Amino acid sequence: MVKVEDIQQCAAGLLEKGQVKSVLGFRRGTAGAMAEPCTITEAAEAGTLVWDPTCLNNLALYLVKDRKQQAASKTPDIRPIGIVAKGCDSRAVAVLLQENYFKREEVFVIGVSCEGTGVIDPKKVATLLKGRSPSRVEFDGADGFKLTLRGGEMQVPAREILADRCLECRAASPALNDVVFGEPSGERGYATPFHAAKEALGASETERWAAWEHHFDRCLRCFACRSVCPMCYCPECVVDSTSFVIEPQTSAEEKANRIKWCERSPNTSESAVYHLTRAIHLAGRCVDCGECERVCPVNIPLRLLNTMLEMEAFEMFHYQAGHDLSQASLLSSFRDEDPNSFIR
Amino acid sequence: MTKKRTGVFVCHCGNNIAATVDVKRLAEEMTDEETVVYSQDYVYMCSDPGQNSVIQAIKDNQLDSVVVSCCSPNLHEKTFRDNAERAGISGFTCEIANIREQCAWVHKNREEATEKAIKISRSAIRRVAHNKALDPIAVPVTRRVMVIGGGIAGIQAALDVANAGLEVILVEKLATIGGHMLQLSETFPTLDCSQCILSPKMVEVSRHPNIKLMTYSEVQDVSGSVGNFRVKVLQKPTYVDPEACKLCDDCVQVCPVVVPNEHDLGLTARRAIHIPFAQAIPASYTLDVDACLGLNPIRCGKCKDVCEAGAINYDMQPRTVFEEVGAIIVATGFDLYGQENLGEYGAGKVEDVLDGLQFERLCSASGATKGHVLRPSDHKVPKEVVFIQCVGSRDPAQHCAYCSKICCMYTAKHARLYKHHVPDGRAYVFYIDIRSGGKGYEEFVQRTMEDDETIYLRGRVSKLHRTRDGKVRVLGTDTLTGQNVEIDADMVVLALAMQPSKGTEQAAKVLKIGRDKDGFLAEAHPKLKPVESVTAGIYLAGAAQGPKDIPETVSQASAAACKVLALLSQDTLSHAPTVAKVRESHCTGCEMCVDACPYQAIRLLNGKAVVNEVLCEGCGTCAGTCVRAAIDVKNVTQLQIHAMISAIMGG
């Protein structure tokens, strides 16, 4: 069982000694039981940090945001940042390090193992409670949650309300860390890895296409999935003509010749191009934090798209994004024993 | 940007294109494109009048860019780019629309093929509208050559290049040069002694002032590109100093380890310390470390004790050498298809069933039996010998699909050699058909049949097995008489298929050159570039490129040498300027392109990717890997690809 005091003490210590300029963590939110991301810069604030099954967000995103801010700043502050990281968050940090987005010494990973459980899926909780919302969600033993409701408490087996990604999680404790709290834990046996993707593959091609057509048709192109993804840090998104980078040295010809690989209008085919391109750009980089799917306002099962590619990467090339900092990235590496029957 | 003035030139390619594509309509419709100011069609655009008409049109219409709708750019891109230069515009503003291989040849429906040709040509026009007039990059040349493989192909190529005054490094994996040719007894169609014609060449190699011989060595890595390769060679230790060795053979006399002799294909034995054969070049002994009791004076050390010259040194270490060369000739040769693959012929386990090379060693004066044909099991003279052709060849279902080309000839030679050694013996040859194309080859086979009374049976052998009375029973059919044939032979010789040598795969990988479906090294073009590999500056010679006999191998080796000499006769090489270019504003320094680049042409400088234009081959792997679209290949930019796709989609 992870004690929140440990995390608080660690954060306070880091700030006190000036080892980090800030610590990214979670604090109690203002609405309901859910925790929210926060940045603390003073040791005195460490007491506000929380750790419970509602700490959903992938905080690696805020490392990226800080990096962008510092790059644009006239007086960049490149002191290290501390980050409270679950298994998936630490994998995201590992991929960012692999891609040289920042240096190892610029981040201090306060690893937290999810041990036997993980984080909740608020939608599953809402379904379970038939619309009522809990005022508190806590870990309860090795594989259960305790929900506090008006009029009492209830114990729920973790399996029932765990987020899908946690059910399939293969590495619940952060492999990349500077300090780690909680017992190490790998696969927990809730569901086999890539269970959902494999199940989806059971349907015929026509059925699958019809399903995805339906999903892409709903897409609003609000780009929430892109905004929340720590891997979507490109200065210019190749599938979105609204984010062209214009610098002082950008010539008129370059401005005129910008390529619109997909149109802005959210129709089915353009949205399909957007999502499929994003999925392919995440191949070998997606750490399955499930944030894209969580934030989608129209419930597109984006995790399915991404885990499908993760599955291919794992089954064909034994590659797992963010598991090994020293390995070359999937898309840029070649080994003689890679299956290449299609090349000859 | 001022509007481009593009000319479109549609080639009929005789009837190759015109039969399937309506070339007149194609030329006419192209004038609808905004940038096209001129278009024409012609029966052979690559011919002299065709090329001249392009020059004339460029001059008359002040064209600044050209699209030629014709065959593959592999064939004539250079032709038309050079032609554009002659007309005074940059060759890099000329693009090819491939409407032959990618259209006319693969379609039948004229209407549809024409539509497709229009789309292909239109996309090339849109592409060329963004082409820049680039200047070639001049690269200095290293005027040295590496030849990999010391068989007859490598020897011939090395001598030809060295005789022209260039320095050659000849790398051979084994302890001596000579290759398979050295194992042969006589050669067809003249029956001259193989050693007698090869040994002088080997000596010439060892004495040539321009040739640096590196035996017992392997190429481990190659970097750089045409004109400037850097090759990493590992020299394995022989544990014998060739300078000091007096060839007295004392060490062999005391060596307690006996292993099969590879040079005689296991028909004789050798010691752990050995000289492959008396005429080996370099003339020195080699200590086979795998067989040796262990390089340790406490365990054995007999050879070192007995060596009066003090030539044996157990402490010799492998040496890694880096060589800078301008061109490489690959002549890694062949191996026989393994007998173990042939269950129907005993999988190599039936006694007195030999492969062709073993039979050569039996016939050879320096071989196991000092030139007497004796069967290995009981050293008796075999009175009935069956030769089987096409073993493993021409059998797409189970073995190699291709014809190994030389087996018809060497089986005929074997039959004759046998009859010359054993005049009262009887030779049978099972064949599918006889392929004896070549000067004097057919006459040679006829003489085998008529003068030497060899019995040719057209049919395959289904099975063979050893009988109790020590013979090999061969069960086959004679398809001419329609009868089953059963022969109790004293010895059987299999004409096994030729396959690329075991080292060829590794060599291809290291050199980054392609192989064909059978594993032979792939030539750049089967007709027009038969000795060039797909990588510039790397040339092919001998059986590593495909089954061939000695005359052909020697011709190809000389051809490769000639290509190398032409390449290195220039002071500088012109490197294509269509290289990768980084968009710094988009590069995040993730290093993926650095890892992906097969030419090590990209590195990271201040957090951004930087391309070494001399090393870059413009393959576009980096552009394909970069998820940020931060790297582009000049004249194949993403803008151009987008324009081409739009054109094809009808936009």
mmCIF file of C-alpha atoms in Angstrom, chain B residues 136-346:
data_model
loop_
_atom_site.group_PDB
_atom_site.id
_atom_site.type_symbol
_atom_site.label_atom_id
_atom_site.label_comp_id
_atom_site.label_asym_id
_atom_site.label_seq_id
_atom_site.Cartn_x
_atom_site.Cartn_y
_atom_site.Cartn_z
ATOM 1 C CA PRO B 136 25.626 18.070 -58.856
ATOM 2 C CA ILE B 137 27.917 17.705 -55.868
ATOM 3 C CA ALA B 138 31.569 17.010 -56.718
ATOM 4 C CA VAL B 139 33.203 14.335 -54.551
ATOM 5 C CA PRO B 140 36.886 13.445 -54.581
ATOM 6 C CA VAL B 141 37.696 9.803 -55.363
ATOM 7 C CA THR B 142 39.872 7.286 -53.575
ATOM 8 C CA ARG B 143 41.737 5.487 -56.355
ATOM 9 C CA ARG B 144 41.991 2.105 -54.665
ATOM 10 C CA VAL B 145 39.842 -0.978 -55.171
ATOM 11 C CA MET B 146 38.790 -3.813 -52.921
ATOM 12 C CA VAL B 147 38.026 -7.241 -54.350
ATOM 13 C CA ILE B 148 36.122 -9.555 -52.014
ATOM 14 C CA GLY B 149 36.673 -13.243 -52.757
ATOM 15 C CA GLY B 150 39.884 -14.849 -54.039
ATOM 16 C CA GLY B 151 38.471 -17.364 -56.498
ATOM 17 C CA ILE B 152 39.082 -17.141 -60.216
ATOM 18 C CA ALA B 153 36.651 -14.190 -60.477
ATOM 19 C CA GLY B 154 38.379 -12.214 -57.738
ATOM 20 C CA ILE B 155 41.855 -13.096 -59.039
ATOM 21 C CA GLN B 156 41.023 -12.020 -62.584
ATOM 22 C CA ALA B 157 39.374 -8.775 -61.476
ATOM 23 C CA ALA B 158 42.243 -7.948 -59.118
ATOM 24 C CA LEU B 159 44.858 -8.569 -61.806
ATOM 25 C CA ASP B 160 43.007 -6.509 -64.400
ATOM 26 C CA VAL B 161 42.621 -3.544 -62.063
ATOM 27 C CA ALA B 162 46.179 -3.843 -60.744
ATOM 28 C CA ASN B 163 47.630 -4.060 -64.251
ATOM 29 C CA ALA B 164 45.931 -0.758 -65.038
ATOM 30 C CA GLY B 165 47.985 0.807 -62.252
ATOM 31 C CA LEU B 166 45.472 1.002 -59.424
ATOM 32 C CA GLU B 167 46.080 -0.402 -55.984
ATOM 33 C CA VAL B 168 43.974 -3.461 -55.173
ATOM 34 C CA ILE B 169 43.184 -5.112 -51.859
ATOM 35 C CA LEU B 170 42.148 -8.726 -52.387
ATOM 36 C CA VAL B 171 40.289 -10.145 -49.399
ATOM 37 C CA GLU B 172 39.849 -13.905 -49.095
ATOM 38 C CA LYS B 173 38.060 -15.726 -46.290
ATOM 39 C CA LEU B 174 40.172 -18.892 -46.477
ATOM 40 C CA ALA B 175 43.863 -19.267 -45.876
ATOM 41 C CA THR B 176 44.671 -19.416 -49.578
ATOM 42 C CA ILE B 177 43.325 -17.865 -52.731
ATOM 43 C CA GLY B 178 42.192 -20.060 -55.634
ATOM 44 C CA GLY B 179 38.614 -20.910 -54.723
ATOM 45 C CA HIS B 180 36.707 -23.824 -56.167
ATOM 46 C CA MET B 181 38.577 -23.743 -59.468
ATOM 47 C CA LEU B 182 41.608 -25.051 -57.621
ATOM 48 C CA GLN B 183 39.698 -28.161 -56.628
ATOM 49 C CA LEU B 184 38.900 -29.072 -60.224
ATOM 50 C CA SER B 185 41.033 -31.569 -62.071
ATOM 51 C CA GLU B 186 40.426 -30.681 -65.715
ATOM 52 C CA THR B 187 38.197 -28.087 -67.287
ATOM 53 C CA PHE B 188 35.739 -28.345 -70.160
ATOM 54 C CA PRO B 189 35.670 -28.124 -73.143
ATOM 55 C CA THR B 190 39.407 -28.375 -73.695
ATOM 56 C CA LEU B 191 40.278 -30.730 -70.810
ATOM 57 C CA ASP B 192 43.230 -28.610 -69.774
ATOM 58 C CA CYS B 193 44.451 -28.964 -66.227
ATOM 59 C CA SER B 194 42.735 -26.530 -63.912
ATOM 60 C CA GLN B 195 45.697 -26.014 -61.596
ATOM 61 C CA CYS B 196 48.054 -25.465 -64.518
ATOM 62 C CA ILE B 197 46.063 -22.486 -65.745
ATOM 63 C CA LEU B 198 45.173 -21.075 -62.344
ATOM 64 C CA SER B 199 48.435 -21.410 -60.413
ATOM 65 C CA PRO B 200 50.364 -18.916 -62.568
ATOM 66 C CA LYS B 201 47.638 -16.358 -61.975
ATOM 67 C CA MET B 202 47.795 -16.966 -58.234
ATOM 68 C CA VAL B 203 51.532 -16.459 -58.251
ATOM 69 C CA GLU B 204 51.060 -13.290 -60.282
ATOM 70 C CA VAL B 205 48.652 -12.010 -57.616
ATOM 71 C CA SER B 206 51.132 -12.692 -54.834
ATOM 72 C CA ARG B 207 53.972 -10.964 -56.688
ATOM 73 C CA HIS B 208 52.044 -8.015 -58.091
ATOM 74 C CA PRO B 209 53.307 -4.748 -56.630
ATOM 75 C CA ASN B 210 49.809 -3.229 -56.800
ATOM 76 C CA ILE B 211 47.994 -6.058 -55.034
ATOM 77 C CA LYS B 212 47.722 -6.279 -51.292
ATOM 78 C CA LEU B 213 46.587 -9.781 -50.412
ATOM 79 C CA MET B 214 44.576 -10.319 -47.230
ATOM 80 C CA THR B 215 43.817 -14.003 -46.748
ATOM 81 C CA TYR B 216 42.029 -15.530 -43.769
ATOM 82 C CA SER B 217 40.154 -12.227 -43.599
ATOM 83 C CA GLU B 218 36.547 -11.146 -43.648
ATOM 84 C CA VAL B 219 34.823 -7.882 -44.462
ATOM 85 C CA GLN B 220 32.851 -6.840 -41.419
ATOM 86 C CA ASP B 221 31.496 -3.435 -42.185
ATOM 87 C CA VAL B 222 31.340 -0.936 -45.015
ATOM 88 C CA SER B 223 30.528 2.735 -44.684
ATOM 89 C CA GLY B 224 30.716 5.632 -47.095
ATOM 90 C CA SER B 225 29.600 5.576 -50.688
ATOM 91 C CA VAL B 226 30.830 5.344 -54.244
ATOM 92 C CA GLY B 227 34.297 6.802 -54.615
ATOM 93 C CA ASN B 228 34.924 6.751 -50.885
ATOM 94 C CA PHE B 229 34.168 3.554 -49.060
ATOM 95 C CA ARG B 230 35.676 2.720 -45.703
ATOM 96 C CA VAL B 231 35.853 -1.024 -45.208
ATOM 97 C CA LYS B 232 36.481 -2.783 -41.924
ATOM 98 C CA VAL B 233 38.343 -6.054 -42.454
ATOM 99 C CA LEU B 234 38.989 -8.633 -39.758
ATOM 100 C CA GLN B 235 42.203 -10.580 -40.247
ATOM 101 C CA LYS B 236 42.012 -13.831 -38.364
ATOM 102 C CA PRO B 237 45.256 -15.096 -36.858
ATOM 103 C CA THR B 238 46.951 -18.016 -38.629
ATOM 104 C CA TYR B 239 49.402 -18.365 -35.716
ATOM 105 C CA VAL B 240 52.177 -18.818 -38.293
ATOM 106 C CA ASP B 241 54.391 -16.011 -39.547
ATOM 107 C CA PRO B 242 54.425 -16.477 -43.341
ATOM 108 C CA GLU B 243 57.708 -14.553 -43.630
ATOM 109 C CA ALA B 244 59.537 -16.866 -41.241
ATOM 110 C CA CYS B 245 57.920 -20.152 -42.335
ATOM 111 C CA LYS B 246 60.263 -22.308 -44.380
ATOM 112 C CA LEU B 247 57.559 -24.774 -45.496
ATOM 113 C CA CYS B 248 59.561 -27.662 -44.002
ATOM 114 C CA ASP B 249 56.413 -29.547 -42.930
ATOM 115 C CA ASP B 250 57.959 -30.488 -39.553
ATOM 116 C CA CYS B 251 54.995 -29.069 -37.649
ATOM 117 C CA VAL B 252 52.529 -31.222 -39.566
ATOM 118 C CA GLN B 253 54.556 -34.329 -38.740
ATOM 119 C CA VAL B 254 54.174 -33.774 -35.008
ATOM 120 C CA CYS B 255 50.638 -32.425 -34.837
ATOM 121 C CA PRO B 256 48.476 -35.031 -33.040
ATOM 122 C CA VAL B 257 45.074 -33.756 -34.290
ATOM 123 C CA VAL B 258 43.585 -35.248 -37.463
ATOM 124 C CA VAL B 259 40.535 -33.680 -39.085
ATOM 125 C CA PRO B 260 38.908 -33.991 -42.544
ATOM 126 C CA ASN B 261 40.588 -31.912 -45.238
ATOM 127 C CA GLU B 262 38.180 -29.335 -46.705
ATOM 128 C CA HIS B 263 40.255 -28.904 -49.826
ATOM 129 C CA ASP B 264 39.634 -32.582 -50.656
ATOM 130 C CA LEU B 265 36.039 -32.329 -49.436
ATOM 131 C CA GLY B 266 36.690 -34.784 -46.653
ATOM 132 C CA LEU B 267 38.182 -37.488 -48.871
ATOM 133 C CA THR B 268 41.533 -37.043 -47.111
ATOM 134 C CA ALA B 269 42.556 -35.870 -43.692
ATOM 135 C CA ARG B 270 44.820 -33.090 -42.504
ATOM 136 C CA ARG B 271 46.346 -31.980 -39.200
ATOM 137 C CA ALA B 272 45.264 -29.022 -37.104
ATOM 138 C CA ILE B 273 48.308 -27.168 -38.411
ATOM 139 C CA HIS B 274 48.295 -27.496 -42.154
ATOM 140 C CA ILE B 275 48.904 -25.958 -45.519
ATOM 141 C CA PRO B 276 45.734 -26.225 -47.615
ATOM 142 C CA PHE B 277 47.746 -27.660 -50.514
ATOM 143 C CA ALA B 278 51.296 -27.455 -51.722
ATOM 144 C CA GLN B 279 50.785 -24.542 -54.117
ATOM 145 C CA ALA B 280 48.828 -22.385 -51.666
ATOM 146 C CA ILE B 281 49.183 -18.601 -51.931
ATOM 147 C CA PRO B 282 50.362 -17.230 -49.561
ATOM 148 C CA ALA B 283 52.690 -20.193 -49.148
ATOM 149 C CA SER B 284 52.395 -20.704 -45.434
ATOM 150 C CA TYR B 285 50.856 -22.921 -42.813
ATOM 151 C CA THR B 286 47.715 -22.156 -40.879
ATOM 152 C CA LEU B 287 46.855 -23.366 -37.430
ATOM 153 C CA ASP B 288 43.169 -24.301 -37.358
ATOM 154 C CA VAL B 289 42.312 -23.022 -33.917
ATOM 155 C CA ASP B 290 38.995 -24.915 -33.791
ATOM 156 C CA ALA B 291 40.771 -28.252 -34.213
ATOM 157 C CA CYS B 292 43.927 -27.440 -32.215
ATOM 158 C CA LEU B 293 44.189 -28.807 -28.704
ATOM 159 C CA GLY B 294 44.349 -25.258 -27.512
ATOM 160 C CA LEU B 295 47.175 -22.828 -28.274
ATOM 161 C CA ASN B 296 48.678 -23.677 -24.972
ATOM 162 C CA PRO B 297 52.220 -25.006 -24.605
ATOM 163 C CA ILE B 298 51.129 -26.887 -21.480
ATOM 164 C CA ARG B 299 48.479 -28.879 -23.311
ATOM 165 C CA CYS B 300 50.391 -29.601 -26.512
ATOM 166 C CA GLY B 301 52.715 -27.051 -28.079
ATOM 167 C CA LYS B 302 54.419 -29.690 -30.235
ATOM 168 C CA CYS B 303 54.396 -27.672 -33.435
ATOM 169 C CA LYS B 304 55.986 -24.696 -31.757
ATOM 170 C CA ASP B 305 58.696 -26.894 -30.220
ATOM 171 C CA VAL B 306 59.619 -28.456 -33.516
ATOM 172 C CA CYS B 307 59.610 -25.262 -35.614
ATOM 173 C CA GLU B 308 63.230 -24.345 -36.118
ATOM 174 C CA ALA B 309 62.383 -21.106 -37.884
ATOM 175 C CA GLY B 310 60.375 -19.953 -34.864
ATOM 176 C CA ALA B 311 57.497 -19.073 -37.151
ATOM 177 C CA ILE B 312 54.734 -20.270 -34.820
ATOM 178 C CA ASN B 313 53.303 -17.744 -32.414
ATOM 179 C CA TYR B 314 50.366 -18.761 -30.214
ATOM 180 C CA ASP B 315 49.847 -15.196 -29.085
ATOM 181 C CA MET B 316 48.876 -13.883 -32.514
ATOM 182 C CA GLN B 317 45.665 -11.839 -32.194
ATOM 183 C CA PRO B 318 42.886 -11.054 -34.677
ATOM 184 C CA ARG B 319 43.586 -7.748 -36.382
ATOM 185 C CA THR B 320 41.024 -5.210 -37.497
ATOM 186 C CA VAL B 321 42.133 -3.168 -40.482
ATOM 187 C CA PHE B 322 40.358 -0.222 -42.062
ATOM 188 C CA GLU B 323 40.843 0.277 -45.788
ATOM 189 C CA GLU B 324 39.757 3.292 -47.812
ATOM 190 C CA VAL B 325 38.692 2.334 -51.327
ATOM 191 C CA GLY B 326 36.802 3.938 -54.184
ATOM 192 C CA ALA B 327 35.095 0.844 -55.521
ATOM 193 C CA ILE B 328 34.409 -2.736 -54.469
ATOM 194 C CA ILE B 329 34.126 -5.881 -56.564
ATOM 195 C CA VAL B 330 32.199 -8.710 -54.904
ATOM 196 C CA ALA B 331 33.181 -12.196 -56.048
ATOM 197 C CA THR B 332 32.111 -14.416 -53.188
ATOM 198 C CA GLY B 333 31.452 -17.414 -55.417
ATOM 199 C CA PHE B 334 29.307 -20.488 -54.951
ATOM 200 C CA ASP B 335 28.826 -23.561 -52.835
ATOM 201 C CA LEU B 336 27.176 -26.795 -53.851
ATOM 202 C CA TYR B 337 23.616 -27.381 -52.747
ATOM 203 C CA GLY B 338 23.969 -29.625 -49.713
ATOM 204 C CA GLN B 339 23.551 -33.368 -50.220
ATOM 205 C CA GLU B 340 21.770 -33.479 -46.875
ATOM 206 C CA ASN B 341 18.805 -31.800 -48.581
ATOM 207 C CA LEU B 342 18.377 -34.749 -50.926
ATOM 208 C CA GLY B 343 16.605 -37.503 -49.021
ATOM 209 C CA GLU B 344 15.833 -39.367 -52.239
ATOM 210 C CA TYR B 345 19.554 -39.687 -52.968
ATOM 211 C CA GLY B 346 20.528 -40.815 -49.496
#
